[in-house]
Coordinates of C-alpha atoms in Angstrom, one line a residue:
M172 CA -24.7 10.1 31.0
A173 CA -21.0 10.4 32.3
I174 CA -20.0 13.4 32.7
K175 CA -18.1 15.9 30.4
S176 CA -14.3 17.2 31.3
K177 CA -13.3 20.8 31.5
V178 CA -11.2 22.0 28.7
L179 CA -8.9 24.0 28.9
V180 CA -7.5 25.7 24.9
V181 CA -4.3 27.3 24.8
G182 CA -3.1 28.9 22.0
G183 CA -7.4 29.6 21.6
T184 CA -7.2 32.2 18.7
G185 CA -5.2 30.3 16.8
Y186 CA -5.8 28.4 13.3
I187 CA -6.3 24.5 14.8
G188 CA -6.8 26.7 18.4
R189 CA -10.4 27.9 16.8
R190 CA -11.7 24.8 15.6
I191 CA -10.9 23.2 18.7
V192 CA -12.8 25.7 21.5
A193 CA -15.6 25.4 18.1
A194 CA -15.5 22.0 18.8
S195 CA -15.3 22.1 22.1
L196 CA -18.6 24.7 23.0
A197 CA -20.6 22.3 20.8
Q198 CA -19.5 18.9 22.8
G199 CA -21.1 20.2 25.6
H200 CA -17.8 20.7 26.8
T201 CA -17.3 23.3 30.4
T202 CA -14.1 25.6 28.5
Y203 CA -11.9 27.7 28.6
V204 CA -9.6 30.3 26.5
L205 CA -6.1 31.1 27.5
K206 CA -6.7 34.9 27.4
R207 CA -2.6 35.6 27.3
P208 CA -1.9 39.4 28.7
E209 CA 1.0 39.5 25.7
S210 CA -1.3 39.7 23.2
G211 CA -1.3 43.7 23.6
L212 CA -3.4 45.7 21.0
D213 CA -4.2 42.9 18.9
I214 CA -7.7 43.4 18.1
E215 CA -8.5 40.3 15.9
K216 CA -7.4 37.8 18.5
L217 CA -9.2 39.6 21.3
Q218 CA -12.3 39.3 18.5
I219 CA -12.0 35.8 18.6
L220 CA -11.7 35.7 22.7
L221 CA -15.1 37.9 22.9
S222 CA -17.3 35.7 20.1
F223 CA -15.7 32.5 22.0
K224 CA -17.4 34.0 25.4
K225 CA -20.6 35.1 23.8
Q226 CA -20.8 31.7 22.8
G227 CA -20.4 30.2 26.7
A228 CA -17.1 29.8 27.3
H229 CA -14.9 31.4 30.0
L230 CA -11.7 33.7 29.6
V231 CA -9.1 33.1 32.4
E232 CA -6.5 35.9 32.1
A233 CA -2.7 33.4 32.2
S234 CA 0.7 34.3 31.3
F235 CA 3.7 32.1 30.0
S236 CA 6.3 34.7 31.7
D237 CA 4.1 34.1 35.7
Q238 CA 4.4 30.6 35.6
D239 CA 1.6 30.6 39.0
S240 CA -1.0 32.6 36.3
L241 CA -0.4 29.1 34.5
V242 CA -1.0 26.7 37.1
R243 CA -4.6 29.8 38.8
A244 CA -5.4 28.5 34.9
V245 CA -4.3 24.7 34.6
K246 CA -6.3 24.6 38.0
L247 CA -10.0 24.7 36.3
A248 CA -9.9 22.5 34.1
D249 CA -10.0 18.6 34.0
V250 CA -8.4 18.4 30.3
V251 CA -5.8 21.1 28.6
I252 CA -5.2 21.2 25.0
C253 CA -2.6 23.3 24.2
T254 CA -2.4 24.6 20.4
M255 CA 0.5 26.6 19.9
S256 CA 1.9 27.5 17.0
G257 CA 4.8 25.3 15.1
V258 CA 5.4 26.1 11.7
H259 CA 8.2 28.8 10.7
F260 CA 6.3 30.7 8.0
R261 CA 4.0 31.6 11.6
S262 CA 5.7 31.8 14.9
H263 CA 7.8 28.7 16.6
N264 CA 6.1 28.1 20.6
I265 CA 6.4 24.8 20.6
L266 CA 9.7 24.7 23.6
L267 CA 7.4 27.3 25.0
Q268 CA 5.0 24.2 25.4
L269 CA 7.9 23.3 28.7
K270 CA 6.1 25.8 31.8
L271 CA 2.7 24.5 30.9
V272 CA 3.7 20.5 31.5
E273 CA 5.4 21.9 34.8
A274 CA 2.0 23.9 35.5
I275 CA 0.5 21.1 35.0
K276 CA 2.8 18.8 36.9
R277 CA 3.1 21.5 39.8
A278 CA -1.8 21.7 39.1
G279 CA -1.8 18.1 39.8
N280 CA -5.1 17.7 38.3
V281 CA -5.2 17.5 34.7
K282 CA -6.4 13.8 33.7
R283 CA -5.2 14.4 30.4
F284 CA -3.0 16.3 28.3
V285 CA -2.9 16.7 23.8
P286 CA -0.1 18.5 23.2
S287 CA 0.5 21.4 20.2
E288 CA 1.5 18.8 17.8
F289 CA -1.6 18.4 15.1
G290 CA 0.5 17.1 12.2
M291 CA 3.0 14.4 10.8
D292 CA 4.4 12.3 13.8
P293 CA 7.3 12.9 15.1
A294 CA 8.0 10.3 16.2
R295 CA 8.3 8.9 12.9
M296 CA 10.5 11.7 11.5
G297 CA 13.6 10.7 13.4
G298 CA 15.8 11.3 9.9
A299 CA 13.8 14.8 9.0
L300 CA 15.4 17.1 6.5
E301 CA 17.1 20.9 8.0
P302 CA 15.8 23.6 9.0
G303 CA 12.1 21.3 9.1
N304 CA 13.4 18.6 11.3
E305 CA 13.2 22.2 14.5
T306 CA 9.8 20.8 14.8
F307 CA 9.7 17.6 14.8
E308 CA 12.4 17.3 17.9
Q309 CA 11.0 19.6 19.7
K310 CA 7.8 18.1 19.6
M311 CA 9.7 14.9 21.3
V312 CA 11.2 17.3 24.5
V313 CA 7.6 18.4 24.7
R314 CA 7.0 14.6 24.8
K315 CA 9.9 13.3 27.0
A316 CA 9.0 16.1 29.5
I317 CA 4.9 14.8 29.9
E318 CA 5.9 11.2 29.6
D319 CA 8.8 11.6 32.6
A320 CA 6.0 13.8 34.5
N321 CA 3.3 10.8 34.0
I322 CA 1.6 13.5 33.1
P323 CA -1.9 11.6 31.0
H324 CA -1.8 12.5 27.2
T325 CA -3.2 11.9 23.6
Y326 CA -1.5 12.7 20.9
V327 CA -3.0 13.8 17.8
S328 CA -1.6 13.9 14.3
A329 CA -3.7 15.2 12.0
N330 CA -1.4 14.6 9.0
C331 CA -2.5 17.9 5.7
F332 CA -5.0 20.3 6.7
A333 CA -7.7 20.5 3.3
G334 CA -6.6 24.3 4.1
Y335 CA -3.2 24.8 3.1
F336 CA -2.9 20.7 0.3
V337 CA -6.8 20.3 -0.5
G338 CA -7.6 24.1 -3.0
N339 CA -4.2 24.5 -3.9
L340 CA -3.5 20.8 -5.4
S341 CA -0.8 20.6 -2.8
Q342 CA 1.3 22.9 -4.4
L343 CA 4.5 25.0 -2.3
G344 CA 3.3 29.0 -2.8
T345 CA -0.4 29.0 -3.6
L346 CA -4.0 28.1 -0.8
T347 CA -6.2 28.1 -4.3
P348 CA -6.2 26.5 -8.1
P349 CA -4.2 26.9 -10.4
S350 CA -5.7 29.6 -13.0
R351 CA -5.3 27.8 -16.8
D352 CA -1.9 29.4 -17.3
Q353 CA -0.8 27.9 -14.6
Q354 CA 1.2 25.1 -14.4
V355 CA 0.9 22.0 -11.3
V356 CA 4.1 20.6 -9.5
I357 CA 3.5 17.2 -9.9
Y358 CA 6.1 15.7 -7.5
G359 CA 7.6 12.7 -8.0
G360 CA 4.5 11.2 -10.5
G361 CA 1.8 11.7 -7.8
N362 CA 1.5 8.4 -7.1
V363 CA 2.4 8.4 -3.0
K364 CA -0.3 8.6 -0.7
V365 CA -1.8 11.1 0.5
V366 CA -3.9 11.8 3.9
Y367 CA -5.1 15.7 3.5
V368 CA -8.1 16.7 6.4
D369 CA -10.4 19.4 6.7
E370 CA -9.1 21.3 10.0
D371 CA -13.1 21.4 12.0
D372 CA -12.9 17.5 12.0
V373 CA -9.8 18.2 13.1
G374 CA -11.6 20.0 16.1
T375 CA -14.5 17.3 16.3
Y376 CA -12.3 14.6 16.4
T377 CA -10.0 16.4 19.3
I378 CA -12.7 17.1 21.8
K379 CA -13.9 13.2 21.1
A380 CA -10.8 11.6 22.2
V381 CA -10.2 13.9 25.5
D382 CA -12.8 11.8 27.3
D383 CA -12.5 8.6 25.2
E384 CA -10.2 5.3 27.9
R385 CA -9.9 3.7 24.2
T386 CA -7.1 6.8 23.1
L387 CA -5.2 7.6 26.7
N388 CA -2.0 8.1 26.7
K389 CA -1.9 7.0 22.5
T390 CA -1.3 8.7 19.4
V391 CA -4.8 9.2 17.5
Y392 CA -3.8 9.2 13.5
I393 CA -6.8 11.3 11.9
R394 CA -7.1 8.8 8.4
P395 CA -10.8 9.2 7.2
P396 CA -10.2 6.9 4.2
E397 CA -11.9 8.5 1.7
N398 CA -9.3 11.1 2.2
V399 CA -6.6 9.2 1.8
M400 CA -5.4 9.2 -1.6
T401 CA -2.1 10.0 -4.0
Q402 CA -1.2 13.5 -5.6
G403 CA -2.1 12.8 -8.8
E404 CA -6.2 11.5 -7.6
L405 CA -6.2 15.0 -6.3
V406 CA -5.2 16.2 -9.3
A407 CA -7.8 13.9 -11.4
M408 CA -10.3 14.9 -8.9
W409 CA -10.2 18.7 -9.0
E410 CA -10.2 18.2 -13.1
K411 CA -13.3 15.8 -13.1
L412 CA -15.1 17.8 -11.0
S413 CA -13.9 21.7 -12.6
G414 CA -14.3 19.9 -16.3
Q415 CA -11.0 21.3 -17.3
Q416 CA -7.3 19.4 -18.0
V417 CA -4.1 21.2 -15.4
Q418 CA -0.1 21.4 -17.5
K419 CA 1.4 19.3 -15.3
V420 CA 4.7 19.0 -14.7
D421 CA 6.3 16.3 -13.5
L422 CA 9.9 17.3 -10.1
S423 CA 11.9 14.7 -9.5
A424 CA 13.2 13.6 -5.6
Q425 CA 16.7 15.7 -7.0
D426 CA 14.7 18.2 -8.5
F427 CA 12.4 18.9 -5.9
L428 CA 15.0 19.1 -2.9
A429 CA 17.5 21.6 -5.1
S430 CA 15.0 24.1 -5.5
M431 CA 15.8 24.7 -2.0
E432 CA 19.3 26.9 -2.6
G433 CA 19.3 30.5 -2.0
K434 CA 15.4 30.5 -0.2
D435 CA 15.3 31.3 3.7
V436 CA 14.5 29.4 5.8
A437 CA 10.8 29.0 6.3
T438 CA 10.7 27.9 2.4
R439 CA 13.1 25.5 2.8
A440 CA 11.6 23.9 6.1
G441 CA 8.5 23.3 3.9
I442 CA 9.9 22.2 1.2
G443 CA 11.5 19.5 3.5
H444 CA 8.1 19.0 5.0
F445 CA 7.0 18.2 1.4
Y446 CA 9.0 15.6 0.4
H447 CA 8.6 13.5 3.2
I448 CA 4.7 13.7 2.6
F449 CA 5.0 13.9 -1.4
Y450 CA 8.5 11.5 -2.4
E451 CA 8.9 9.5 0.9
G452 CA 4.9 9.2 1.9
C453 CA 5.4 9.6 5.7
L454 CA 1.6 10.1 6.3
A455 CA 0.8 6.3 5.2
N456 CA 3.4 4.0 4.6
F457 CA 3.5 2.3 8.1
E458 CA -0.2 0.7 9.8
I459 CA -1.4 1.5 13.0
G460 CA -0.2 -0.3 15.7
E461 CA -2.1 -1.5 19.4
D462 CA -0.2 0.8 21.4
A463 CA -2.1 3.9 18.8
A464 CA -5.6 4.9 17.0
E465 CA -7.3 5.9 14.1
A466 CA -9.5 8.6 15.3
S467 CA -13.0 7.7 12.0
S468 CA -12.7 4.2 13.5
L469 CA -12.8 5.0 16.8
Y470 CA -16.0 7.4 16.3
P471 CA -17.5 6.4 13.4
E472 CA -20.9 9.0 13.6
V473 CA -18.2 11.9 12.7
K474 CA -19.2 13.0 8.9
Y475 CA -15.9 14.0 8.5
T476 CA -15.7 16.2 5.1
R477 CA -14.2 14.3 1.4
V478 CA -11.4 15.7 -0.5
H479 CA -14.1 16.4 -3.7
E480 CA -16.4 18.6 -0.9
Y481 CA -13.7 21.0 -0.2
L482 CA -12.5 21.1 -4.1
Q483 CA -16.2 22.7 -4.6
I484 CA -15.9 26.0 -2.3
F485 CA -14.2 26.2 -5.5
L486 CA -16.2 25.2 -8.3

């Protein structure tokens, strides 16, 4: 049996980070989680970290303001996975990873680095709308630093997280299904293919990839085949499961983009990302080439969560 890599997770208390840590432990990896002193009195983060410790994870204190401490942390692991937030409505820390890249260069022992991506493939988003383009541009800056330093890597494109896109039928500004008197916005007819992925599955697939030579220096797209569907199909699935019809209003691309006017930066960024997903079809309008891989094909043994299973939580 192959020896499993030791894994260091940076951002382990975050939305995706928690799933990465859980998957690493579940799959039998020696797992380290970075504990940053900057967290201060954030009791929720501390409790999450302590819960990981109870499950067998090792907490490693290091700070992005202390490069030597980062190097020491990195030297403990074979694989480094970063899950720091890169969305405007939370925190936008993508470029902070450049310090982590420098630490990996100095440590010299890392066999694989997985930077914080986990959404749309930034390499395909060169024409993205402002201000949401900032996320993709900064991720590409980090990629360049990784590749210039010849750091072995895997990029993970996890598409639409179920928590943000499935239960709400892909509506902005809410996370739950519509009530009887709420309308559901259908984006441009609702006929564009989208990829929905359960967040726990993102963790599972990511950890499976870190010791897999087939994913070395490649992008791994998480496209579970039964979860590739249109928004229209998602809404129809909810109607069938719930036994009730929803009120639908179709919104043209022009009117959708016009809704950006007067909004704050985070909202405008979100509208731009929705436009690329639901009008342009940026998640599924291309074939995965030889320089990339698809997770559910690589790991057919993973019983990923189907969209209809996720929707049943809300019944």
